Coordinates of C-alpha atoms and ligand atoms in Angstrom, one line a residue:
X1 CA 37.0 -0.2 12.8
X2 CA 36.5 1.0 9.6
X3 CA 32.6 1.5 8.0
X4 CA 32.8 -1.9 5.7
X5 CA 33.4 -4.5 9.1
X6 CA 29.7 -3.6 9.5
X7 CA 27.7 -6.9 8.8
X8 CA 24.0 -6.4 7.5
X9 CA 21.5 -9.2 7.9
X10 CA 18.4 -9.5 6.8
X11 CA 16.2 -11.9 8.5
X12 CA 12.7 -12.6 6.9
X13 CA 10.5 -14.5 9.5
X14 CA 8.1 -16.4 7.9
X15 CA 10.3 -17.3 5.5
X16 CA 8.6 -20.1 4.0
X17 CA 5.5 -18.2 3.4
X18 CA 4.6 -17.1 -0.1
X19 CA 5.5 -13.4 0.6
X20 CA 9.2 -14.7 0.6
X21 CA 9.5 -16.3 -2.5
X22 CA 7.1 -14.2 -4.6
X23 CA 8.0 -10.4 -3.6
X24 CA 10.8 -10.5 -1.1
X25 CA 13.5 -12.6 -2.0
X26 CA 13.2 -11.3 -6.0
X27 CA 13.1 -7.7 -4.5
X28 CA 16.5 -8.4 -3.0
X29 CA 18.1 -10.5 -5.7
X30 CA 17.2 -7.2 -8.0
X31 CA 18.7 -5.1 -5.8
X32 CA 21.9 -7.4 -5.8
X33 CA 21.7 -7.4 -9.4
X34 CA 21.6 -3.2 -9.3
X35 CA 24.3 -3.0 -6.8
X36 CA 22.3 -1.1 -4.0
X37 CA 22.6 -4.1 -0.8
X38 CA 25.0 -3.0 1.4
X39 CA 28.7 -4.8 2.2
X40 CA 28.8 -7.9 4.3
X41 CA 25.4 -8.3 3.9
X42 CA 23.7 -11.7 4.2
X43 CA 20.0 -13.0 4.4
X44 CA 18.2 -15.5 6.6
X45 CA 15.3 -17.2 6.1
X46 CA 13.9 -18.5 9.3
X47 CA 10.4 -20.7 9.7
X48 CA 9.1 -23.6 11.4
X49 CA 9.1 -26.0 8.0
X50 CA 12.5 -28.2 8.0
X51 CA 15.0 -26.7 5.2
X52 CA 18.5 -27.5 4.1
X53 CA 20.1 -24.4 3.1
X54 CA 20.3 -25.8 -0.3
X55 CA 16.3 -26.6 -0.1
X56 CA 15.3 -23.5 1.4
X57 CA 17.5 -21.5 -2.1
X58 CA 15.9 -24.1 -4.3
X59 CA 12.8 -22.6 -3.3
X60 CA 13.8 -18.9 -3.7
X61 CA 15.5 -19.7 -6.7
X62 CA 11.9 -20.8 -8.1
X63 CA 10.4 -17.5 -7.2
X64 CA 13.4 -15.3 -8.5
X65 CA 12.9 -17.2 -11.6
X66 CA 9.4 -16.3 -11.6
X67 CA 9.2 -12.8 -10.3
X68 CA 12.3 -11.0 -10.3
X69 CA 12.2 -8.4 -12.7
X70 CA 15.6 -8.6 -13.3
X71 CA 17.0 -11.3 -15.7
X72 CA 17.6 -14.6 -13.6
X73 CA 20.9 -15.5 -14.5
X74 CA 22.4 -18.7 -13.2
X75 CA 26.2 -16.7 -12.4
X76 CA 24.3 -14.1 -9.8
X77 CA 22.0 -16.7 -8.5
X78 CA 25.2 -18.8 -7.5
X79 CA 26.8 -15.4 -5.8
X80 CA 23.8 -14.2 -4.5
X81 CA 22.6 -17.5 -3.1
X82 CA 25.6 -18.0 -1.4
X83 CA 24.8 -15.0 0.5
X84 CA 21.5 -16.9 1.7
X85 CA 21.1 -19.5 4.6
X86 CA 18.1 -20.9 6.4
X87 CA 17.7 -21.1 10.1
X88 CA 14.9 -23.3 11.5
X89 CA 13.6 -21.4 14.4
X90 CA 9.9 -20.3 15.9
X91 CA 9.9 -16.8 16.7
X92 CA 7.4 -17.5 19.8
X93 CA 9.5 -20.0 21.4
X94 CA 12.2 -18.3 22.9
X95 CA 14.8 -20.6 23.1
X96 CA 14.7 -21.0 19.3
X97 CA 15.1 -17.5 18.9
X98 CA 18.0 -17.7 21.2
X99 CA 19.3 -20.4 18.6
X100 CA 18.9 -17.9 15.4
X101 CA 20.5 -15.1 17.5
X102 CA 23.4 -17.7 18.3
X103 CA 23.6 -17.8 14.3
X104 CA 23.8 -14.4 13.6
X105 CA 26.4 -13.7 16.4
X106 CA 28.6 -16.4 15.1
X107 CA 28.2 -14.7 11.4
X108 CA 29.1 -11.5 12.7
X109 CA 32.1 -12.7 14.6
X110 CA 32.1 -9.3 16.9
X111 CA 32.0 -6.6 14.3
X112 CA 29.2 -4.5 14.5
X113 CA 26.1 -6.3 13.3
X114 CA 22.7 -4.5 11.2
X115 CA 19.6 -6.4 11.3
X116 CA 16.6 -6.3 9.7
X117 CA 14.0 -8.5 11.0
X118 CA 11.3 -8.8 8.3
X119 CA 7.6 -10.3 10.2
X120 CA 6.3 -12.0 7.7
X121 CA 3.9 -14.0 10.1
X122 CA 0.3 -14.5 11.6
X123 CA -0.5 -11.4 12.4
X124 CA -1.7 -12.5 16.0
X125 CA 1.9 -13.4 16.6
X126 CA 3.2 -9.5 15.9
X127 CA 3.3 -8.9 19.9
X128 CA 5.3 -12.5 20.8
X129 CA 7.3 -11.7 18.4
X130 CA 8.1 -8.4 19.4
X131 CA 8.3 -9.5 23.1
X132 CA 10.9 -12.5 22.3
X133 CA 12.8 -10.6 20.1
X134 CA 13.6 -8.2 23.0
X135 CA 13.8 -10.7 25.6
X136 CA 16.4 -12.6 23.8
X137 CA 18.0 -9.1 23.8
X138 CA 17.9 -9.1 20.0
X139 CA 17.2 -5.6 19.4
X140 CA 19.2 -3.2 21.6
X141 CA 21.2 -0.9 19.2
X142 CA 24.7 -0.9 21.1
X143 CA 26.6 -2.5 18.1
X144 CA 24.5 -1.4 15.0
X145 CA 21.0 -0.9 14.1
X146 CA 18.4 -3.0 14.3
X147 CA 14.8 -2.9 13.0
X148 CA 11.7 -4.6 12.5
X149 CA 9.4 -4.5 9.6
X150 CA 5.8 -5.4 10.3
X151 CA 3.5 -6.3 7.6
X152 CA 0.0 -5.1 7.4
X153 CA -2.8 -5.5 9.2
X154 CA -1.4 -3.8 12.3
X155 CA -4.1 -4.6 14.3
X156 CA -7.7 -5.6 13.0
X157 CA -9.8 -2.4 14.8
X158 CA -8.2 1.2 17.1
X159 CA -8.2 -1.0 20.1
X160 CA -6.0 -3.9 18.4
X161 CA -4.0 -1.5 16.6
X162 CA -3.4 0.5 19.9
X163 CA -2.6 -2.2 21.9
X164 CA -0.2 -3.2 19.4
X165 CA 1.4 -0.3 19.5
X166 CA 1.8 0.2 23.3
X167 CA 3.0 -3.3 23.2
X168 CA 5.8 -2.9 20.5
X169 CA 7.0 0.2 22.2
X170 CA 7.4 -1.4 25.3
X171 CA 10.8 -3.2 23.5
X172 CA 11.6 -0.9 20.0
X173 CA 12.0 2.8 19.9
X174 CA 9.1 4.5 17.2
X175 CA 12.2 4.9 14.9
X176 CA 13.2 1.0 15.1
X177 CA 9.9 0.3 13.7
X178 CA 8.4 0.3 9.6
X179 CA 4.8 -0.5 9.5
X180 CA 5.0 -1.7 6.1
X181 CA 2.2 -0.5 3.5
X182 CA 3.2 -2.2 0.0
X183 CA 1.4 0.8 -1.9
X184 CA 3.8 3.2 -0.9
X185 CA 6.3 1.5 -2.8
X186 CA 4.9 1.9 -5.9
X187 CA 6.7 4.1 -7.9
X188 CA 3.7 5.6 -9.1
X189 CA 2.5 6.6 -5.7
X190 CA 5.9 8.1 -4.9
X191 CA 5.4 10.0 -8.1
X192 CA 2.2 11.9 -6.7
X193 CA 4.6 13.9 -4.3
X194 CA 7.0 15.0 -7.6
X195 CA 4.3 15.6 -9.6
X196 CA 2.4 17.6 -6.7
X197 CA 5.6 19.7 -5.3
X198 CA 8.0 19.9 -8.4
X199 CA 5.5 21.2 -10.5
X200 CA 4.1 25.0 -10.1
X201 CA 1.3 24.2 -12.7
X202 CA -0.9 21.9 -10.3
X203 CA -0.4 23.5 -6.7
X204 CA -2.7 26.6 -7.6
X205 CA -5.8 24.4 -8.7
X206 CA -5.2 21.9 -6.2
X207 CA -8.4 22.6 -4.1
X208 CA -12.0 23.2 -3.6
X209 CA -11.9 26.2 -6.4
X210 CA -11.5 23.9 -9.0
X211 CA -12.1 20.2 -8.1
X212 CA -15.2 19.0 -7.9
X213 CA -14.5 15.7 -6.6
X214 CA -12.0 13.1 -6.1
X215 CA -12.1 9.4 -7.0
X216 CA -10.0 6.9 -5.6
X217 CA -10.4 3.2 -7.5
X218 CA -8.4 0.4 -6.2
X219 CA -10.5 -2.4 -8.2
X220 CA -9.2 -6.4 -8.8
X221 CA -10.3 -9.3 -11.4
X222 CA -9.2 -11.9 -8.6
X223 CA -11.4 -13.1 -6.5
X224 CA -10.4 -13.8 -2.5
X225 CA -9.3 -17.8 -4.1
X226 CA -7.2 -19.9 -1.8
X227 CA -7.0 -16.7 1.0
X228 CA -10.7 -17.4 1.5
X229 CA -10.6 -18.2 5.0
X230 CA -8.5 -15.3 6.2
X231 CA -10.3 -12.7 4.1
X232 CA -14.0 -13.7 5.1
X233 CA -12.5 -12.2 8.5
X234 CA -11.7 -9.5 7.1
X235 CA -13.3 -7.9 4.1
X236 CA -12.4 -5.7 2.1
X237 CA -12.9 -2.3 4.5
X238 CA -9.8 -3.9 6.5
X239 CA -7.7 -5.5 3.7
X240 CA -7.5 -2.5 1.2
X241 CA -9.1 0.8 2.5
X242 CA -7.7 1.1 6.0
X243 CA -4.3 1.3 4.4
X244 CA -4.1 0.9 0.6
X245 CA -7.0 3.0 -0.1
X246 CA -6.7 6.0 2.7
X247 CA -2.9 6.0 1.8
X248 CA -3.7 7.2 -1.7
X249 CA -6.0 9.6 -0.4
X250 CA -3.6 11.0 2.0
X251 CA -0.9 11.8 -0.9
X252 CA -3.7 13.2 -3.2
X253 CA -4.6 15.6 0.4
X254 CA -2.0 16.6 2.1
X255 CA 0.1 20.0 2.8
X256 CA 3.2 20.8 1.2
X257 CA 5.4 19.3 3.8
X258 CA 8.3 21.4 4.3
X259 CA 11.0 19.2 3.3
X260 CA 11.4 16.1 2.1
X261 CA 11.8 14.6 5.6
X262 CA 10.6 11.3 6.8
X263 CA 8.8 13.6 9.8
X264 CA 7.8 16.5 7.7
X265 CA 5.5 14.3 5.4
X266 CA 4.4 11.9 8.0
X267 CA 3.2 14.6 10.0
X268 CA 1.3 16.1 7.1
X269 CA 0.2 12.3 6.7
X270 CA -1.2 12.9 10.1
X271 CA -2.9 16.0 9.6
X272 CA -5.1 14.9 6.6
X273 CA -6.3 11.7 8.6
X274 CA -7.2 13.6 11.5
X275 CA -9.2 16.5 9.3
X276 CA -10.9 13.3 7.8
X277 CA -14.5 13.9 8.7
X278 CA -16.2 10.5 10.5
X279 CA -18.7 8.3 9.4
X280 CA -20.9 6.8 11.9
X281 CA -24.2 5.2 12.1
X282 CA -26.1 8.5 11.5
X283 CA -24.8 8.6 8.0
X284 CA -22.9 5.0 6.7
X285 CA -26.0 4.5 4.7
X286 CA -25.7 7.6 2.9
X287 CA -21.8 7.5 2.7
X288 CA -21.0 4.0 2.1
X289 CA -21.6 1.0 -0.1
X290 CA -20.8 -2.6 0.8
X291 CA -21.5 -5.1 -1.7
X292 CA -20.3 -9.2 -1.9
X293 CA -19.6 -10.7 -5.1
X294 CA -22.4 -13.6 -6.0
X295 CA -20.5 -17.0 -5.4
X296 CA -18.2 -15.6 -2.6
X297 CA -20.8 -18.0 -0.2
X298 CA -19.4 -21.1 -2.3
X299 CA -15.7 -20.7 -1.9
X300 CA -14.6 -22.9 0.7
X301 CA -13.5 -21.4 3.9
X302 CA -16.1 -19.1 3.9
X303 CA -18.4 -19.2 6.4
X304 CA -22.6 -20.0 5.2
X305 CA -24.2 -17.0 5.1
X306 CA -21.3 -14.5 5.2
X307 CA -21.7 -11.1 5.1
X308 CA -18.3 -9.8 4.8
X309 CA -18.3 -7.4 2.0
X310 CA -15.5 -8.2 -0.3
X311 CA -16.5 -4.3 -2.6
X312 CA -17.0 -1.1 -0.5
X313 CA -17.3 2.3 -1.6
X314 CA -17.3 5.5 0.6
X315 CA -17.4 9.0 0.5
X316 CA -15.1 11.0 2.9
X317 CA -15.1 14.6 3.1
X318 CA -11.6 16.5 4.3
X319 CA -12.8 19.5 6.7
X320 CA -9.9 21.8 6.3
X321 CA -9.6 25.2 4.2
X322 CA -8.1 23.2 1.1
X323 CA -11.1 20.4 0.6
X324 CA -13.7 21.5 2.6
X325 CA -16.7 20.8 0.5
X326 CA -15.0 18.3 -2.0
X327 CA -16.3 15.1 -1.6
X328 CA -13.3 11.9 -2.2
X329 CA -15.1 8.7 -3.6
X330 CA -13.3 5.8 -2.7
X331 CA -14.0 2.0 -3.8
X332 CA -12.3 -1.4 -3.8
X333 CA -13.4 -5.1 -4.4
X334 CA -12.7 -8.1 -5.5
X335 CA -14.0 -10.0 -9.0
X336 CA -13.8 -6.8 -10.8
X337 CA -14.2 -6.2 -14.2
X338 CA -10.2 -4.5 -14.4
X339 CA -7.2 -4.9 -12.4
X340 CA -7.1 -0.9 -12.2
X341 CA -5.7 1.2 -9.6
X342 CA -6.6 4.8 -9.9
X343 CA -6.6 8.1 -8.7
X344 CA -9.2 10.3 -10.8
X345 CA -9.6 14.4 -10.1
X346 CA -12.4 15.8 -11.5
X347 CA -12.5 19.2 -12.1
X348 CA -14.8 21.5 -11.9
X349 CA -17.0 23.0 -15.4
X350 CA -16.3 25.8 -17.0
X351 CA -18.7 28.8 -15.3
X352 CA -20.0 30.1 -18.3
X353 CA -20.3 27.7 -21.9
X354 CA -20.6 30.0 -24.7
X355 CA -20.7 27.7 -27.7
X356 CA -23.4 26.2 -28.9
X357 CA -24.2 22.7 -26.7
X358 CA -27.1 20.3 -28.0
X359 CA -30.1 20.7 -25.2
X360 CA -29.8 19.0 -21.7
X361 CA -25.7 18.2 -22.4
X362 CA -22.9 19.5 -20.4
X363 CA -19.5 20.1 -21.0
X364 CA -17.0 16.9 -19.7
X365 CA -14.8 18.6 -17.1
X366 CA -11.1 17.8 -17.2
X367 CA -9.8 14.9 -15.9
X368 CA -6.7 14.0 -14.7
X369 CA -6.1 10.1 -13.9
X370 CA -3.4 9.2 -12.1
X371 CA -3.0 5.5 -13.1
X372 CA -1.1 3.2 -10.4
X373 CA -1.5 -0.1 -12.0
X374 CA -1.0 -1.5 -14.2
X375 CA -1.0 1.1 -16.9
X376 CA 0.9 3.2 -15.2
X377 CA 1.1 6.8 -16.3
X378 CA -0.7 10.3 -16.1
X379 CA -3.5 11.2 -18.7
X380 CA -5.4 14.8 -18.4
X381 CA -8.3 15.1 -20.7
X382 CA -9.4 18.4 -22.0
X383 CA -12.0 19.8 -24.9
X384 CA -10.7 20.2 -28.5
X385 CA -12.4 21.4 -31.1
X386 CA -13.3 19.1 -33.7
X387 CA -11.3 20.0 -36.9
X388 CA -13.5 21.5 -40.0
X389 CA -16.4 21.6 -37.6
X390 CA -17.8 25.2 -36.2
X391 CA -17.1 24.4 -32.8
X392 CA -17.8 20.9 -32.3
X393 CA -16.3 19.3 -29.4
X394 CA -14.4 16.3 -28.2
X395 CA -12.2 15.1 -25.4
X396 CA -8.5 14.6 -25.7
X397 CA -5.5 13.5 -23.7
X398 CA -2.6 14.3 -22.5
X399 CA -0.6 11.6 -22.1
X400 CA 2.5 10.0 -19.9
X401 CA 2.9 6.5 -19.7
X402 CA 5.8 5.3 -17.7
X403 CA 7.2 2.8 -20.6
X404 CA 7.1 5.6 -22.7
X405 CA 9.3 7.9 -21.0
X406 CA 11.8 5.5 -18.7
X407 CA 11.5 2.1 -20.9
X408 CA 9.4 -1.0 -20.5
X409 CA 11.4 -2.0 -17.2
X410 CA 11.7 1.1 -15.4
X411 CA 9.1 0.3 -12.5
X412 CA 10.9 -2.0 -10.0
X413 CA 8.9 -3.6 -7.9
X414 CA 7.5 -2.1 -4.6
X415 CA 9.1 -3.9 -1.9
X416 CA 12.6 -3.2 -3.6
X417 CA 12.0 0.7 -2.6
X418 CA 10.6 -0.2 1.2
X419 CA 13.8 -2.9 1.4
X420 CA 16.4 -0.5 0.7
X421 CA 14.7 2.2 3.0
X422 CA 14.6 0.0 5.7
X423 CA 18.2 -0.7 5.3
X424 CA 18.7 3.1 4.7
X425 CA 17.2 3.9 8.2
X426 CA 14.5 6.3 5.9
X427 CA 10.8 5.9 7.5
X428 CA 9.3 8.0 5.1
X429 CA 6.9 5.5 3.5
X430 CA 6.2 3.9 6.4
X431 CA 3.4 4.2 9.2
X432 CA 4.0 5.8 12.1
X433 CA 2.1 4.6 15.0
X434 CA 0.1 7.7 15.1
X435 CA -1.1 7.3 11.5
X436 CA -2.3 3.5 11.8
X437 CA -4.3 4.5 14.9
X438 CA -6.3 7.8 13.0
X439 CA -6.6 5.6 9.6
X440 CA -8.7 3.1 12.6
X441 CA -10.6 5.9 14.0
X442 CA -12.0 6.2 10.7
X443 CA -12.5 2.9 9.6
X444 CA -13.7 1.5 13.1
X445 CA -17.1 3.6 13.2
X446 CA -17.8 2.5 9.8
X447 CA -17.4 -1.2 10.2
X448 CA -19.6 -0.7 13.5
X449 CA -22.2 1.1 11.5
X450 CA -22.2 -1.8 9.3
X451 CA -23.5 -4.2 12.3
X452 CA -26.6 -1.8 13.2
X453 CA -29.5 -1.7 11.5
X454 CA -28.9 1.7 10.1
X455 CA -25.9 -0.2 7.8
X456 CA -26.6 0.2 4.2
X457 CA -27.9 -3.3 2.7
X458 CA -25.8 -6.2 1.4
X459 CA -26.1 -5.9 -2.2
X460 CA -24.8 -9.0 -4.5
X461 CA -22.8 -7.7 -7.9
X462 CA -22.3 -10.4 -10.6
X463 CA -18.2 -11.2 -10.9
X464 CA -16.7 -9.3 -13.5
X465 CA -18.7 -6.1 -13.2
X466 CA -18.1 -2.8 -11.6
X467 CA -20.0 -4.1 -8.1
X468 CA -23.0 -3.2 -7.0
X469 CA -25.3 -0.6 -8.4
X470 CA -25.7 1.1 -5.3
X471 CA -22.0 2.5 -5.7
X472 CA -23.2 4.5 -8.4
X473 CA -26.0 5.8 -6.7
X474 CA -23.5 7.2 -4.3
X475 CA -21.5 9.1 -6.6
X476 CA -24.3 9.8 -9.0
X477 CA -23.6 13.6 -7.5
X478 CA -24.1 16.7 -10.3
X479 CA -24.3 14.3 -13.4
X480 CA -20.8 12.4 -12.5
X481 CA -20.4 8.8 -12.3
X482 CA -17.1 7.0 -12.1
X483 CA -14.5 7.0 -14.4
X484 CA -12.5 4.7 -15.7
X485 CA -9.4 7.6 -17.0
X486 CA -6.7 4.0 -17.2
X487 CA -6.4 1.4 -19.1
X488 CA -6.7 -1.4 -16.9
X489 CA -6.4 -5.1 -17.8
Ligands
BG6_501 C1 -2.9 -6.8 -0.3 C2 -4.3 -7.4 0.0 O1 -2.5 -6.0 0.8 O2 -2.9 -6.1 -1.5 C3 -4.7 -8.2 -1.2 O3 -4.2 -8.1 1.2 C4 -4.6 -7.5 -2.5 O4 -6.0 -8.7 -0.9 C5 -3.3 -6.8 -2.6 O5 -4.9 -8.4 -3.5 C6 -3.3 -5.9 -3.8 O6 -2.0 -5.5 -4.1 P1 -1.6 -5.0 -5.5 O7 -0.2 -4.5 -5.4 O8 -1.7 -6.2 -6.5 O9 -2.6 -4.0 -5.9

């Protein structure tokens, strides 16, 4: 049978959920549009809400409309939407499952059949899900691949997330699968490993000799809104820092891996996590901040008297030979002053200063931001000498910005990169199970801390500030405080 009989489906479950029809479906009507989905391929939305065919498109038309960043134009729509169906179906009740199997068999008519299963459910239903889909034999590999894309949170602590674990490799093989972290489809994030390993000029100041400290900002203007009720059981510590946030870190961290292998960089991944020195009760008051915006109490859904921190900041320290001593500032909330996402190395001051400096001022050291959103792009600041001056200073950049160099549409959106790896078979920028379980063991101890009466206080930050004070107590460390090296919006 030649290569091209293969079928590829792609079944989002969930389908009718807001992840669908605002990232998903426009991440694979751009790839359509580029040319990169495989032959025979066809997608299937599958949820418990009655659709037609035509009513379930309708509805992925709207968001393709919306959020594609390709142009919508009504010709593809028509081809691509004729590649999409709908399948009512529960993904906990068996026999329904059964029935979307049934579906997909028919489709594939015998020749060999790819599937992606895309979990865009409850979380709490992640280990059904997994259990039916193998019990309805749905994922044994004898006639093409099939994998199964989990959405964060996996899990909600290191017990959850273990269990979880043991429980979907009970039915899928590690490589079957992707532990989805949208971050590390941002093609700025991917960029850190080019930028790291292509270039010789950054590799031989990359460590404790000449950075001082690390900050890691992953702030947003929008406050929890109509995801009240999920997030108040959450907060921020699980939302964004157990994956967004330490994901960052582990790129700015890691070793060289050897190749540019899914395994060589996810064990590298592995190796910075575990070197990752804990937090615990003796010292979350020192090392972390957790802060609540004013009116989160009032939005409905949360509970009275909440205390679920929706801004945390924490310092980490890396005990290995490369960072040993170099502390990594991380923060995130919500109600922000800037959307800004932003990796900032400080460097360390020049030894000696020999020009002239007014009394009690230091040098600024050189900066480099690494600016994931929005503004995405590189900036390192430096001293130049004022012109006509003696020697009269002032900081300047260097500059890359993205639109600059590649044009205003170049970034495509995150989930696009993750689709097509999926449907590549390449894991690399996806968890492995051993990853998701040392990212826990660091965030678990914290959040425990948190419930003891050694946790750092509460502290209220007006909406539209930079959170509490107390997070720049915390990095108020040799005269630094945090930077803001991006734009921002
Ligand atoms: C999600 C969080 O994973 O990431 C949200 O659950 C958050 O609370 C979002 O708003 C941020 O993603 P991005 O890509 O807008 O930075």
């Amino acid at each position: 049978m030649s290569e091209t009989s293969e079928t590829n489906a792609i079944v989002i479950f969930g389908a009718s959920g807001d992840l669908t029809r605002r990232k998903l479906m426009p991440s694979l009507y751009d790839l359509y549009r580029k040319g990169r989905l495989p032959e025979n391929w066809r997608i299937v939305g599958v949820s418990r809400t009655d659709f037609s065919d035509n009513a379930f498109r309708e509805q992925m038309k709207a968001g393709v409309k919306e959020f594609a960043r390709s142009m919508y134009d009504s010709k593809s729509w028509a081809e691509f939407a004729a590649n999409v169906c709908y399948c009512r179906g529960d993904l906990t009740e068996f026999e329904q499952l059964r029935g979307v199997d049934k579906m997909l068999c028919e489709w594939e008519d015998d020749r060999p059949g790819n599937r992606l299963y895309y979990l865009s459910i409850a979380p709490n239903l992640y280990e059904q899900a997994v259990a039916n889909l193998g019990a309805a034999d749905m994922v044994h590999q004898d006639h093409g691949w099939r994998r199964v894309v989990i959405e964060k949170p996996f899990g909600s602590d290191l017990a959850s997330a273990r269990a979880l674990n043991q429980a979907v490799h009970k039915v899928l093989h590690e490589s079957q699968i992707y532990r989805i972290d949208h971050y590390l489809g941002k093609e700025t994030v991917q960029n850190l490993l080019v930028f790291r390993f292509a270039n010789s000029l950054y590799e031989p100041v990359w460590n404790r000799n000449y950075i001082d400290h690390v900050q890691i900002t992953a702030a947003e203007t929008v406050d929890v809104g109509h995801r009240a009720e999920f997030y108040d059981s959450v907060g921020v510590v699980r939302d964004m820092m157990q994956n967004h946030v330490l994901q960052l870190l582990t790129f700015v961290a890691f070793e060289p891996p050897s190749s540019f292998d899914a395994e060589a960089l996810r064990n590298e991944k592995a190796k910075v996590l575990s070197a990752i020195r804990p937090i615990d009760e003796r010292n979350a008051a020192g090392c972390t901040v957790r802060g609540q915006y004013r009116t989160y109490r009032d939005t409905p859904g949360v509970a009275s008297g909440s205390t679920t921190p929706t801004f945390a900041a924490i310092r980490f320290y890396i005990d290995n030979w490369r960072w040993q001593g170099v502390p990594f500032y991380m923060r995130s909330g919500k109600a922000l002053a800037a959307k800004s996402t932003e990796i900032n190395i400080l460097f360390k001051r020049p030894p000696h200063v020999m020009f002239p400096m007014p009394p009690g001022s230091a040098l600024s050291p050189n900066r480099l931001s690494i600016c994931i959103q929005p503004d995405e792009g590189i900036h390192l600041s430096f001293q130049a000498k004022v012109p006509d001056t003696a020697a009269e200073m002032r900081t300047v950049d260097m500059s890359f910005q993205y639109e600059e160099s590649f044009g205003a549409m170049a970034i495509p959106e995150a989930y696009e990169r993750l689709l097509l790896d999926v449907i590549k078979g390449d894991p690399s920028l996806f968890t492995r199970s051993d990853a998701i379980e040392l990212s826990w063991e660091l965030i678990d101890p914290i959040l425990a801390a948190w419930q003891t009466n050694h946790a750092p206080p509460l502290s209220f930050y007006e909406s539209g500030t930079w959170g509490p004070v107390e997070a720049d107590e915390l990095i108020a460390h040799e005269g630094y405080g945090w930077v803001q090296g991006c734009g921002g919006e």
